[in-house]
Amino acid sequence: MSMYFTKEHEWVKVEGNIGTVGISDHAAHELGDITFVELPKIGAVVKQFGVLGSIESVKAASDIFAPLSGKVIKVNDALDTAPEAVNESAEDAGWMAQVEITDEAELKNLMTQAQYDDYLKTL
Amino acid sequence: MDTKLQATPISGRHRALNALMAPFGGWDMPIQYEGIIAEHSWCRSQAALFDICHMGEFIFQGDFEAGGLEDVFTFSVKTIPPGRSRYGFLLNEQGGIIDDLIVFRLAEDKVMIVVNAATAPNDFAVIQGRLKGGTFTDITAATGKLDLQGPLSRYVMVEIFGEEVATLPYFKFITVNILGVEAIVSRTGYTGELGYEIFIPSEKVCELWDLLLTDERVKPAGLGARDVLRLEVGYSLYGSDIDEETTPLEAGLGSFVNFEKNFVGKDALLRLKEQGVARTKVAFEVSGRRSPRHHYDICSAGETVGNVTSGVFSPMLGKGIGIGFVKPQLAAIGTPLTVSHERISMEATVCELPFFKGGSVRS
């Protein structure tokens, strides 16, 4: 199973035609205590790098962008009452949505884990 | 503009603790150590230690009336009993707030004026310009200030400063000997919890910081937690909720203005009292966990009717809370409002202050 990243610090894990999306450990750490996650609606159709939802911490509010185009098939609604799960486990239990991927070719616009790690060093 | 930041005597300790540092009021200050919510919760349940060395302190010595000090602030200085302090404002001629501050009556002819960091240089110039006598000194650089706040702070303070602290009432202070110097211990703060502000010569403040942290009930907290704590109890933040364009009457702070005496800005406030204010402060709760934020619009019936000046997610209430200014007819408790910013929109209801009513401040 491969994990890909955007420059805006979202990740997507791809399994078959399903992509699980969240924000990176780096982003969660930068945001600080996360207090609210706006999840997309199931059935919503999102475009690559279009707005998927938003996330708020004590310090800031930011949009979450879709790493890949697709249709939202599942959301992590545990985050409605416990958004701190994103701080505790941003790249696993703090996932936000699952999308049915429409175009796997879009992966070429994303970074691999190694590329993302290098990218973080430039920030 | 000079962008060089000033550092407090404790900044080395903050860095050693790996604090997130950021500019505040011209100073390089700790925003958080382990995390804003953890530090907030420690302050509400234990005792949190804040480095507040950035705030300004001035000394006036002389005859308060002949020296002109009595007419400088919105409250009377000469009627503050020695050993007590009073909160109020320095206003401009238009009644706008140049700063909010506390005056400590140190002696028959001597007060300490404690002001915000960003405004301190201008405050000093304004106050000096209004004085006719006495001596007026800026002791900011020589003065360290630590705040210990939280329901357990009294136990910690008594162990370090002695029994005398145990019975100190709210807005009263004492002078104590500690670490070979004189310090002022004041029962005041900015968190809504039982707490103390300690003024100590700056060369000893780091030693006192270390001493307070030897108590395991004490943990350091940054300005991030301090902002959440103060907003949960509805205290105004200068530069966000109040400024030179805002009068105490609009800001719901008229009780800190004494119209029985003279002060700069009085005529403007009297006129405003007669005409009525065009906007007034409201407190509101959001239905949900989104945070209102400074500069978000406040709307009613599809129209923008004001703006948010402070907002945050309240860990105590589990929802967003905020302060803003609206037309007076929308300020009644229970009035529904919409807070919006770009794609964000949240339903809010005007409520009473404080948001969080369970603080230990007067216990």
CSV table of N, CA and C in Angstrom, one decimal, chain A residues 19 21 38-48 50-53 64 66-75 96-102, chain B residues 343:
chain,number,residue,atom,x,y,z
A,19,GLY,N,-9.1,5.6,-2.2
A,19,GLY,CA,-8.0,6.4,-1.5
A,19,GLY,C,-8.5,6.9,-0.2
A,21,VAL,N,-7.9,9.5,2.9
A,21,VAL,CA,-7.2,10.9,2.9
A,21,VAL,C,-7.2,11.4,4.3
A,38,GLU,N,-14.1,19.8,9.6
A,38,GLU,CA,-15.3,19.8,8.7
A,38,GLU,C,-15.1,18.7,7.7
A,39,LEU,N,-15.9,17.7,7.8
A,39,LEU,CA,-15.8,16.5,6.9
A,39,LEU,C,-16.6,16.8,5.6
A,40,PRO,N,-16.3,16.2,4.5
A,40,PRO,CA,-17.1,16.3,3.3
A,40,PRO,C,-18.4,15.5,3.5
A,41,LYS,N,-19.4,15.7,2.6
A,41,LYS,CA,-20.6,14.8,2.7
A,41,LYS,C,-20.4,13.6,1.9
A,42,ILE,N,-20.9,12.5,2.3
A,42,ILE,CA,-20.8,11.2,1.5
A,42,ILE,C,-21.5,11.5,0.2
A,43,GLY,N,-20.9,11.1,-0.9
A,43,GLY,CA,-21.5,11.2,-2.2
A,43,GLY,C,-20.9,12.5,-2.9
A,44,ALA,N,-20.3,13.4,-2.1
A,44,ALA,CA,-19.7,14.6,-2.8
A,44,ALA,C,-18.7,14.2,-3.8
A,45,VAL,N,-18.6,14.9,-4.9
A,45,VAL,CA,-17.6,14.7,-5.9
A,45,VAL,C,-16.6,15.8,-5.8
A,46,VAL,N,-15.3,15.4,-5.6
A,46,VAL,CA,-14.3,16.3,-5.5
A,46,VAL,C,-13.3,16.2,-6.6
A,47,LYS,N,-12.6,17.4,-6.9
A,47,LYS,CA,-11.6,17.4,-7.9
A,47,LYS,C,-10.2,17.4,-7.2
A,48,GLN,N,-9.2,16.9,-7.9
A,48,GLN,CA,-7.9,17.0,-7.3
A,48,GLN,C,-7.5,18.4,-7.0
A,50,GLY,N,-9.0,20.4,-5.2
A,50,GLY,CA,-10.2,21.2,-4.8
A,50,GLY,C,-10.5,21.0,-3.3
A,51,VAL,N,-11.3,21.9,-2.7
A,51,VAL,CA,-11.6,21.8,-1.3
A,51,VAL,C,-12.4,20.6,-0.9
A,52,LEU,N,-11.8,19.8,0.0
A,52,LEU,CA,-12.5,18.6,0.5
A,52,LEU,C,-13.2,18.9,1.9
A,53,GLY,N,-12.6,19.8,2.7
A,53,GLY,CA,-13.1,20.1,4.0
A,53,GLY,C,-12.3,21.1,4.6
A,64,ILE,N,-8.8,21.8,3.7
A,64,ILE,CA,-8.2,20.5,3.4
A,64,ILE,C,-8.5,20.3,1.9
A,66,ALA,N,-8.4,18.0,-1.7
A,66,ALA,CA,-8.4,16.5,-2.1
A,66,ALA,C,-7.1,16.2,-2.9
A,67,PRO,N,-6.4,15.2,-2.4
A,67,PRO,CA,-5.2,14.8,-3.2
A,67,PRO,C,-5.5,14.2,-4.5
A,68,LEU,N,-6.7,13.6,-4.7
A,68,LEU,CA,-7.1,13.0,-6.0
A,68,LEU,C,-8.6,13.3,-6.2
A,69,SER,N,-9.0,13.3,-7.5
A,69,SER,CA,-10.4,13.5,-7.8
A,69,SER,C,-11.1,12.2,-7.5
A,70,GLY,N,-12.4,12.3,-7.1
A,70,GLY,CA,-13.2,11.1,-6.8
A,70,GLY,C,-14.5,11.5,-6.1
A,71,LYS,N,-15.1,10.4,-5.7
A,71,LYS,CA,-16.4,10.5,-5.0
A,71,LYS,C,-16.2,10.1,-3.6
A,72,VAL,N,-16.7,10.9,-2.6
A,72,VAL,CA,-16.5,10.5,-1.2
A,72,VAL,C,-17.5,9.4,-0.9
A,73,ILE,N,-16.9,8.3,-0.3
A,73,ILE,CA,-17.7,7.1,0.0
A,73,ILE,C,-17.8,6.9,1.5
A,74,LYS,N,-16.9,7.5,2.2
A,74,LYS,CA,-16.9,7.2,3.7
A,74,LYS,C,-16.2,8.4,4.4
A,75,VAL,N,-16.7,8.8,5.6
A,75,VAL,CA,-16.0,9.8,6.3
A,75,VAL,C,-15.7,9.3,7.7
A,96,MET,N,-9.6,11.2,7.4
A,96,MET,CA,-10.8,12.1,7.3
A,96,MET,C,-11.8,11.5,6.3
A,97,ALA,N,-11.4,11.1,5.2
A,97,ALA,CA,-12.4,10.6,4.2
A,97,ALA,C,-11.8,9.5,3.3
A,98,GLN,N,-12.7,8.7,2.7
A,98,GLN,CA,-12.3,7.8,1.7
A,98,GLN,C,-13.0,8.2,0.4
A,99,VAL,N,-12.2,8.2,-0.7
A,99,VAL,CA,-12.8,8.5,-2.0
A,99,VAL,C,-12.6,7.4,-3.0
A,100,GLU,N,-13.6,7.2,-3.9
A,100,GLU,CA,-13.5,6.3,-5.0
A,100,GLU,C,-12.7,7.1,-6.1
A,101,ILE,N,-11.5,6.6,-6.4
A,101,ILE,CA,-10.6,7.4,-7.3
A,101,ILE,C,-11.1,7.3,-8.7
A,102,THR,N,-11.2,8.4,-9.4
A,102,THR,CA,-11.7,8.4,-10.7
A,102,THR,C,-10.5,8.3,-11.7
B,343,ARG,N,-15.7,31.0,3.1
B,343,ARG,CA,-16.6,29.8,3.0
B,343,ARG,C,-17.2,29.4,4.3
